[in-house]
Amino acid sequence: MQIKRLRLSGFKSFVDPADLRIEPGLTGVVGPNGCGKSNLLEALRWTMGENSAKSMRGAGMEDVIFAGTATRPPRDFAEVSLLAEVNGDETEIVRRIERGAGSAYRIDGKDVRAKDVSLLFADAATGAHSPALVSQGRISAVIAAKPTDRRAMLEEAAGIAGLHVRRRDAEQKLRATEANLLRLDEVIADQEARAAALRRQARQAEKYRLLSTQIRVAEARMIFARWREAAAAAD
């Protein structure tokens, strides 16, 4: 994956739409402290699916929206789009957040889940927590990281983090399928019990029909016999 452009609007200090084009080779961003250099890296990680407000240096995720200044009113939303080349094709990933409405993702104009975005980057051996994205304090965090955290970093760098995500997703689907099969077995058992009861009722109904027919025949014969007796007595 090659990132070609980062477009920001309303994200932190980038109140007006701004484009950062990343040409082949080495691209450097320089400027004084507080000009927004770190915000560019955070915008990149945020678009890749970062959901920790703390890692975005905020108390809540809505803190990435431009909060306003003495001369500029606050914005109601923030949006970052990332244009990347994936397997020779250009793909645009967009994340947008609105106050009180939460975040939404799009890939090439289609609404997607956060998981879909994470898998896209994980399959490309990158992502919001890629060791290639070195933010402020990242080096010291890597040094102090636990073995499990370092292993996760190595797996992401090796491009196999996406496999773990897909494995967990497959395991969740398998558990859901097993639960559905268990419920289906219960439904089948219940239906079989009802079918057995209906068969018993059907046998009883057939027996009742036969007995009713026999009773009607017997009553008809009895009435005929009495009629004959009455006719004979009259003669």
PDB file of C-alpha atoms in Angstrom:
ATOM      1  CA  MET A   1       0.000   0.000   0.000  1.00  0.00           C
ATOM      2  CA  GLN A   2       1.261   3.453  -0.948  1.00  0.00           C
ATOM      3  CA  ILE A   3      -0.417   6.477   0.609  1.00  0.00           C
ATOM      4  CA  LYS A   4      -0.705   9.229  -1.993  1.00  0.00           C
ATOM      5  CA  ARG A   5      -2.809  11.942  -0.392  1.00  0.00           C
ATOM      6  CA  LEU A   6      -4.252  12.998   2.941  1.00  0.00           C
ATOM      7  CA  ARG A   7      -7.145  15.465   2.915  1.00  0.00           C
ATOM      8  CA  LEU A   8      -8.316  17.101   6.141  1.00  0.00           C
ATOM      9  CA  SER A   9     -11.309  19.300   6.898  1.00  0.00           C
ATOM     10  CA  GLY A  10     -12.265  20.451  10.381  1.00  0.00           C
ATOM     11  CA  PHE A  11      -9.773  18.043  11.953  1.00  0.00           C
ATOM     12  CA  LYS A  12      -8.100  19.646  14.963  1.00  0.00           C
ATOM     13  CA  SER A  13      -6.136  22.693  13.759  1.00  0.00           C
ATOM     14  CA  PHE A  14      -7.046  22.103  10.096  1.00  0.00           C
ATOM     15  CA  VAL A  15     -10.284  24.089  10.115  1.00  0.00           C
ATOM     16  CA  ASP A  16     -10.210  24.701   6.362  1.00  0.00           C
ATOM     17  CA  PRO A  17      -9.853  21.876   3.812  1.00  0.00           C
ATOM     18  CA  ALA A  18      -6.176  21.038   3.311  1.00  0.00           C
ATOM     19  CA  ASP A  19      -4.383  18.477   1.144  1.00  0.00           C
ATOM     20  CA  LEU A  20      -1.103  16.768   1.933  1.00  0.00           C
ATOM     21  CA  ARG A  21       0.241  15.060  -1.174  1.00  0.00           C
ATOM     22  CA  ILE A  22       2.794  12.332  -0.598  1.00  0.00           C
ATOM     23  CA  GLU A  23       4.912  11.919  -3.703  1.00  0.00           C
ATOM     24  CA  PRO A  24       7.213   8.949  -4.405  1.00  0.00           C
ATOM     25  CA  GLY A  25      10.414   9.216  -2.426  1.00  0.00           C
ATOM     26  CA  LEU A  26      10.875  11.113   0.810  1.00  0.00           C
ATOM     27  CA  THR A  27       8.285  13.662   1.930  1.00  0.00           C
ATOM     28  CA  GLY A  28       9.086  15.938   4.850  1.00  0.00           C
ATOM     29  CA  VAL A  29       6.800  18.240   6.827  1.00  0.00           C
ATOM     30  CA  VAL A  30       8.586  20.948   8.791  1.00  0.00           C
ATOM     31  CA  GLY A  31       7.390  23.851  10.870  1.00  0.00           C
ATOM     32  CA  PRO A  32       7.467  25.419  14.327  1.00  0.00           C
ATOM     33  CA  ASN A  33       5.984  23.803  17.395  1.00  0.00           C
ATOM     34  CA  GLY A  34       2.206  23.954  17.436  1.00  0.00           C
ATOM     35  CA  CYS A  35       1.739  24.317  13.674  1.00  0.00           C
ATOM     36  CA  GLY A  36      -0.035  20.942  13.355  1.00  0.00           C
ATOM     37  CA  LYS A  37       2.662  18.459  12.301  1.00  0.00           C
ATOM     38  CA  SER A  38       1.545  15.873  14.863  1.00  0.00           C
ATOM     39  CA  ASN A  39      -2.063  16.400  13.790  1.00  0.00           C
ATOM     40  CA  LEU A  40      -1.190  15.035  10.355  1.00  0.00           C
ATOM     41  CA  LEU A  41       0.013  11.743  11.809  1.00  0.00           C
ATOM     42  CA  GLU A  42      -2.989  11.591  14.122  1.00  0.00           C
ATOM     43  CA  ALA A  43      -5.310  12.230  11.171  1.00  0.00           C
ATOM     44  CA  LEU A  44      -3.687   9.319   9.357  1.00  0.00           C
ATOM     45  CA  ARG A  45      -4.087   6.974  12.330  1.00  0.00           C
ATOM     46  CA  TRP A  46      -7.636   8.215  12.953  1.00  0.00           C
ATOM     47  CA  THR A  47      -8.658   7.412   9.372  1.00  0.00           C
ATOM     48  CA  MET A  48      -7.117   3.953   9.753  1.00  0.00           C
ATOM     49  CA  GLY A  49      -9.538   3.239  12.597  1.00  0.00           C
ATOM     50  CA  GLU A  50      -7.973   4.573  15.801  1.00  0.00           C
ATOM     51  CA  ASN A  51     -10.714   4.685  18.460  1.00  0.00           C
ATOM     52  CA  SER A  52      -8.729   5.728  21.516  1.00  0.00           C
ATOM     53  CA  ALA A  53      -9.416   9.363  22.347  1.00  0.00           C
ATOM     54  CA  LYS A  54      -6.403   9.318  24.657  1.00  0.00           C
ATOM     55  CA  SER A  55      -4.073   8.415  21.801  1.00  0.00           C
ATOM     56  CA  MET A  56      -5.601  11.349  19.911  1.00  0.00           C
ATOM     57  CA  ARG A  57      -4.648  13.572  22.867  1.00  0.00           C
ATOM     58  CA  GLY A  58      -8.275  14.214  23.727  1.00  0.00           C
ATOM     59  CA  ALA A  59     -10.820  13.443  26.424  1.00  0.00           C
ATOM     60  CA  GLY A  60     -13.372  12.233  23.874  1.00  0.00           C
ATOM     61  CA  MET A  61     -13.321  11.377  20.198  1.00  0.00           C
ATOM     62  CA  GLU A  62     -15.258  14.549  19.349  1.00  0.00           C
ATOM     63  CA  ASP A  63     -12.198  16.488  20.497  1.00  0.00           C
ATOM     64  CA  VAL A  64     -10.692  15.894  17.048  1.00  0.00           C
ATOM     65  CA  ILE A  65     -13.268  18.378  15.684  1.00  0.00           C
ATOM     66  CA  PHE A  66     -11.968  21.948  15.423  1.00  0.00           C
ATOM     67  CA  ALA A  67     -13.013  23.567  18.705  1.00  0.00           C
ATOM     68  CA  GLY A  68     -12.875  27.170  17.534  1.00  0.00           C
ATOM     69  CA  THR A  69     -10.721  30.170  18.373  1.00  0.00           C
ATOM     70  CA  ALA A  70     -11.243  33.800  19.200  1.00  0.00           C
ATOM     71  CA  THR A  71     -11.611  34.537  15.491  1.00  0.00           C
ATOM     72  CA  ARG A  72     -12.995  31.254  14.097  1.00  0.00           C
ATOM     73  CA  PRO A  73     -16.192  29.492  15.197  1.00  0.00           C
ATOM     74  CA  PRO A  74     -16.052  25.772  16.025  1.00  0.00           C
ATOM     75  CA  ARG A  75     -16.894  23.231  13.349  1.00  0.00           C
ATOM     76  CA  ASP A  76     -19.715  20.710  13.606  1.00  0.00           C
ATOM     77  CA  PHE A  77     -17.772  17.904  11.968  1.00  0.00           C
ATOM     78  CA  ALA A  78     -14.326  16.658  11.041  1.00  0.00           C
ATOM     79  CA  GLU A  79     -13.487  14.611   7.979  1.00  0.00           C
ATOM     80  CA  VAL A  80     -10.275  13.023   6.775  1.00  0.00           C
ATOM     81  CA  SER A  81      -9.862  11.158   3.512  1.00  0.00           C
ATOM     82  CA  LEU A  82      -6.896   8.996   2.627  1.00  0.00           C
ATOM     83  CA  LEU A  83      -6.070   8.145  -0.972  1.00  0.00           C
ATOM     84  CA  ALA A  84      -3.914   5.047  -1.299  1.00  0.00           C
ATOM     85  CA  GLU A  85      -2.766   2.715  -4.026  1.00  0.00           C
ATOM     86  CA  VAL A  86      -3.629  -0.888  -3.216  1.00  0.00           C
ATOM     87  CA  ASN A  87      -2.534  -3.625  -5.621  1.00  0.00           C
ATOM     88  CA  GLY A  88      -2.232  -1.104  -8.424  1.00  0.00           C
ATOM     89  CA  ASP A  89      -5.686   0.439  -7.868  1.00  0.00           C
ATOM     90  CA  GLU A  90      -6.489   3.693  -6.097  1.00  0.00           C
ATOM     91  CA  THR A  91      -8.704   3.402  -3.029  1.00  0.00           C
ATOM     92  CA  GLU A  92     -10.145   6.268  -0.998  1.00  0.00           C
ATOM     93  CA  ILE A  93     -10.908   5.751   2.683  1.00  0.00           C
ATOM     94  CA  VAL A  94     -12.951   8.446   4.435  1.00  0.00           C
ATOM     95  CA  ARG A  95     -13.789   8.855   8.093  1.00  0.00           C
ATOM     96  CA  ARG A  96     -16.194  11.543   9.253  1.00  0.00           C
ATOM     97  CA  ILE A  97     -17.363  12.453  12.735  1.00  0.00           C
ATOM     98  CA  GLU A  98     -20.223  14.797  13.627  1.00  0.00           C
ATOM     99  CA  ARG A  99     -21.006  16.206  17.034  1.00  0.00           C
ATOM    100  CA  GLY A 100     -23.503  13.953  18.762  1.00  0.00           C
ATOM    101  CA  ALA A 101     -23.652  11.516  15.839  1.00  0.00           C
ATOM    102  CA  GLY A 102     -20.411   9.514  16.077  1.00  0.00           C
ATOM    103  CA  SER A 103     -18.104   8.339  13.321  1.00  0.00           C
ATOM    104  CA  ALA A 104     -18.840   6.877   9.904  1.00  0.00           C
ATOM    105  CA  TYR A 105     -16.529   5.245   7.363  1.00  0.00           C
ATOM    106  CA  ARG A 106     -16.618   5.005   3.591  1.00  0.00           C
ATOM    107  CA  ILE A 107     -14.428   3.109   1.153  1.00  0.00           C
ATOM    108  CA  ASP A 108     -14.669   4.346  -2.425  1.00  0.00           C
ATOM    109  CA  GLY A 109     -17.938   6.074  -1.597  1.00  0.00           C
ATOM    110  CA  LYS A 110     -19.605   3.059   0.039  1.00  0.00           C
ATOM    111  CA  ASP A 111     -20.556   2.990   3.719  1.00  0.00           C
ATOM    112  CA  VAL A 112     -18.550   0.342   5.588  1.00  0.00           C
ATOM    113  CA  ARG A 113     -17.885  -0.828   9.136  1.00  0.00           C
ATOM    114  CA  ALA A 114     -14.854   0.128  11.190  1.00  0.00           C
ATOM    115  CA  LYS A 115     -13.859  -3.557  11.035  1.00  0.00           C
ATOM    116  CA  ASP A 116     -13.770  -3.408   7.229  1.00  0.00           C
ATOM    117  CA  VAL A 117     -11.353  -0.467   7.349  1.00  0.00           C
ATOM    118  CA  SER A 118      -9.141  -2.203   9.911  1.00  0.00           C
ATOM    119  CA  LEU A 119      -9.010  -5.356   7.770  1.00  0.00           C
ATOM    120  CA  LEU A 120      -8.138  -3.347   4.664  1.00  0.00           C
ATOM    121  CA  PHE A 121      -5.088  -1.865   6.356  1.00  0.00           C
ATOM    122  CA  ALA A 122      -4.199  -5.056   8.250  1.00  0.00           C
ATOM    123  CA  ASP A 123      -4.056  -6.984   4.976  1.00  0.00           C
ATOM    124  CA  ALA A 124      -1.615  -4.336   3.735  1.00  0.00           C
ATOM    125  CA  ALA A 125       0.608  -4.842   6.821  1.00  0.00           C
ATOM    126  CA  THR A 126      -0.238  -1.446   8.281  1.00  0.00           C
ATOM    127  CA  GLY A 127      -2.911   0.188  10.406  1.00  0.00           C
ATOM    128  CA  ALA A 128      -3.578   2.663  13.179  1.00  0.00           C
ATOM    129  CA  HIS A 129      -1.086   0.906  15.471  1.00  0.00           C
ATOM    130  CA  SER A 130       1.546   0.130  12.867  1.00  0.00           C
ATOM    131  CA  PRO A 131       5.120   0.431  14.189  1.00  0.00           C
ATOM    132  CA  ALA A 132       5.826   2.528  11.094  1.00  0.00           C
ATOM    133  CA  LEU A 133       3.684   5.329  12.563  1.00  0.00           C
ATOM    134  CA  VAL A 134       5.925   6.783  15.246  1.00  0.00           C
ATOM    135  CA  SER A 135       4.057   9.436  17.220  1.00  0.00           C
ATOM    136  CA  GLN A 136       5.217  11.471  20.193  1.00  0.00           C
ATOM    137  CA  GLY A 137       6.326   9.178  22.998  1.00  0.00           C
ATOM    138  CA  ARG A 138       6.082   6.100  20.787  1.00  0.00           C
ATOM    139  CA  ILE A 139       9.745   5.098  21.142  1.00  0.00           C
ATOM    140  CA  SER A 140       9.617   5.090  24.935  1.00  0.00           C
ATOM    141  CA  ALA A 141       6.331   3.178  24.788  1.00  0.00           C
ATOM    142  CA  VAL A 142       7.916   0.495  22.594  1.00  0.00           C
ATOM    143  CA  ILE A 143      10.851   0.166  24.981  1.00  0.00           C
ATOM    144  CA  ALA A 144       8.511  -0.194  27.958  1.00  0.00           C
ATOM    145  CA  ALA A 145       6.022  -2.429  26.131  1.00  0.00           C
ATOM    146  CA  LYS A 146       5.082  -5.844  27.462  1.00  0.00           C
ATOM    147  CA  PRO A 147       6.150  -8.934  25.477  1.00  0.00           C
ATOM    148  CA  THR A 148       2.590  -9.468  24.248  1.00  0.00           C
ATOM    149  CA  ASP A 149       2.438  -5.877  22.975  1.00  0.00           C
ATOM    150  CA  ARG A 150       5.795  -6.252  21.217  1.00  0.00           C
ATOM    151  CA  ARG A 151       4.586  -9.460  19.619  1.00  0.00           C
ATOM    152  CA  ALA A 152       1.520  -7.620  18.313  1.00  0.00           C
ATOM    153  CA  MET A 153       3.804  -4.954  16.831  1.00  0.00           C
ATOM    154  CA  LEU A 154       5.937  -7.581  15.097  1.00  0.00           C
ATOM    155  CA  GLU A 155       2.875  -9.389  13.760  1.00  0.00           C
ATOM    156  CA  GLU A 156       1.495  -6.144  12.366  1.00  0.00           C
ATOM    157  CA  ALA A 157       4.844  -5.310  10.787  1.00  0.00           C
ATOM    158  CA  ALA A 158       4.975  -8.813   9.267  1.00  0.00           C
ATOM    159  CA  GLY A 159       1.509  -8.395   7.789  1.00  0.00           C
ATOM    160  CA  ILE A 160      -0.152 -11.234   9.692  1.00  0.00           C
ATOM    161  CA  ALA A 161      -2.231  -9.126  12.068  1.00  0.00           C
ATOM    162  CA  GLY A 162      -5.081  -9.248   9.569  1.00  0.00           C
ATOM    163  CA  LEU A 163      -5.039 -13.047   9.733  1.00  0.00           C
ATOM    164  CA  HIS A 164      -5.671 -12.917  13.477  1.00  0.00           C
ATOM    165  CA  VAL A 165      -8.559 -10.514  12.935  1.00  0.00           C
ATOM    166  CA  ARG A 166     -10.068 -12.795  10.317  1.00  0.00           C
ATOM    167  CA  ARG A 167      -9.517 -15.821  12.568  1.00  0.00           C
ATOM    168  CA  ARG A 168     -11.342 -14.125  15.456  1.00  0.00           C
ATOM    169  CA  ASP A 169     -14.115 -13.121  13.075  1.00  0.00           C
ATOM    170  CA  ALA A 170     -14.383 -16.703  11.781  1.00  0.00           C
ATOM    171  CA  GLU A 171     -14.426 -18.069  15.352  1.00  0.00           C
ATOM    172  CA  GLN A 172     -17.219 -15.655  16.291  1.00  0.00           C
ATOM    173  CA  LYS A 173     -19.219 -16.731  13.250  1.00  0.00           C
ATOM    174  CA  LEU A 174     -18.582 -20.394  14.124  1.00  0.00           C
ATOM    175  CA  ARG A 175     -19.818 -19.864  17.694  1.00  0.00           C
ATOM    176  CA  ALA A 176     -22.877 -18.045  16.365  1.00  0.00           C
ATOM    177  CA  THR A 177     -23.544 -20.894  13.926  1.00  0.00           C
ATOM    178  CA  GLU A 178     -23.202 -23.482  16.689  1.00  0.00           C
ATOM    179  CA  ALA A 179     -25.640 -21.504  18.842  1.00  0.00           C
ATOM    180  CA  ASN A 180     -28.075 -21.331  15.921  1.00  0.00           C
ATOM    181  CA  LEU A 181     -27.761 -25.092  15.384  1.00  0.00           C
ATOM    182  CA  LEU A 182     -28.482 -25.688  19.074  1.00  0.00           C
ATOM    183  CA  ARG A 183     -31.592 -23.515  18.859  1.00  0.00           C
ATOM    184  CA  LEU A 184     -32.574 -25.315  15.652  1.00  0.00           C
ATOM    185  CA  ASP A 185     -32.265 -28.690  17.415  1.00  0.00           C
ATOM    186  CA  GLU A 186     -34.544 -27.375  20.162  1.00  0.00           C
ATOM    187  CA  VAL A 187     -37.066 -26.155  17.588  1.00  0.00           C
ATOM    188  CA  ILE A 188     -36.956 -29.506  15.757  1.00  0.00           C
ATOM    189  CA  ALA A 189     -37.485 -31.406  19.016  1.00  0.00           C
ATOM    190  CA  ASP A 190     -40.435 -29.163  19.870  1.00  0.00           C
ATOM    191  CA  GLN A 191     -41.949 -29.619  16.411  1.00  0.00           C
ATOM    192  CA  GLU A 192     -41.484 -33.391  16.602  1.00  0.00           C
ATOM    193  CA  ALA A 193     -43.303 -33.429  19.943  1.00  0.00           C
ATOM    194  CA  ARG A 194     -46.133 -31.403  18.425  1.00  0.00           C
ATOM    195  CA  ALA A 195     -46.224 -33.698  15.403  1.00  0.00           C
ATOM    196  CA  ALA A 196     -46.489 -36.747  17.685  1.00  0.00           C
ATOM    197  CA  ALA A 197     -49.359 -35.103  19.572  1.00  0.00           C
ATOM    198  CA  LEU A 198     -51.100 -34.288  16.289  1.00  0.00           C
ATOM    199  CA  ARG A 199     -50.678 -37.886  15.121  1.00  0.00           C
ATOM    200  CA  ARG A 200     -52.310 -39.095  18.355  1.00  0.00           C
ATOM    201  CA  GLN A 201     -55.144 -36.646  17.856  1.00  0.00           C
ATOM    202  CA  ALA A 202     -55.508 -37.782  14.247  1.00  0.00           C
ATOM    203  CA  ARG A 203     -55.746 -41.439  15.344  1.00  0.00           C
ATOM    204  CA  GLN A 204     -58.322 -40.516  17.982  1.00  0.00           C
ATOM    205  CA  ALA A 205     -60.296 -38.521  15.421  1.00  0.00           C
ATOM    206  CA  GLU A 206     -60.263 -41.455  12.986  1.00  0.00           C
ATOM    207  CA  LYS A 207     -61.374 -43.817  15.755  1.00  0.00           C
ATOM    208  CA  TYR A 208     -64.140 -41.383  16.680  1.00  0.00           C
ATOM    209  CA  ARG A 209     -65.244 -41.190  13.033  1.00  0.00           C
ATOM    210  CA  LEU A 210     -65.393 -44.983  12.740  1.00  0.00           C
ATOM    211  CA  LEU A 211     -67.300 -45.347  16.019  1.00  0.00           C
ATOM    212  CA  SER A 212     -69.705 -42.590  14.996  1.00  0.00           C
ATOM    213  CA  THR A 213     -70.381 -44.389  11.708  1.00  0.00           C
ATOM    214  CA  GLN A 214     -70.969 -47.683  13.509  1.00  0.00           C
ATOM    215  CA  ILE A 215     -73.333 -45.988  15.972  1.00  0.00           C
ATOM    216  CA  ARG A 216     -75.331 -44.376  13.161  1.00  0.00           C
ATOM    217  CA  VAL A 217     -75.599 -47.716  11.340  1.00  0.00           C
ATOM    218  CA  ALA A 218     -76.684 -49.470  14.533  1.00  0.00           C
ATOM    219  CA  GLU A 219     -79.259 -46.747  15.267  1.00  0.00           C
ATOM    220  CA  ALA A 220     -80.614 -46.995  11.720  1.00  0.00           C
ATOM    221  CA  ARG A 221     -80.945 -50.776  12.009  1.00  0.00           C
ATOM    222  CA  MET A 222     -82.636 -50.455  15.388  1.00  0.00           C
ATOM    223  CA  ILE A 223     -85.112 -47.901  14.020  1.00  0.00           C
ATOM    224  CA  PHE A 224     -85.826 -50.125  11.010  1.00  0.00           C
ATOM    225  CA  ALA A 225     -86.354 -53.148  13.263  1.00  0.00           C
ATOM    226  CA  ARG A 226     -88.801 -51.233  15.467  1.00  0.00           C
ATOM    227  CA  TRP A 227     -90.628 -49.997  12.401  1.00  0.00           C
ATOM    228  CA  ARG A 228     -91.014 -53.563  11.146  1.00  0.00           C
ATOM    229  CA  GLU A 229     -92.253 -54.693  14.560  1.00  0.00           C
ATOM    230  CA  ALA A 230     -94.754 -51.845  14.648  1.00  0.00           C
ATOM    231  CA  ALA A 231     -95.937 -52.606  11.125  1.00  0.00           C
ATOM    232  CA  ALA A 232     -96.355 -56.306  11.947  1.00  0.00           C
ATOM    233  CA  ALA A 233     -98.329 -55.493  15.093  1.00  0.00           C
ATOM    234  CA  ALA A 234    -100.625 -53.215  13.117  1.00  0.00           C
ATOM    235  CA  ASP A 235    -101.416 -55.992  10.641  1.00  0.00           C
TER     236      ASP A 235
END
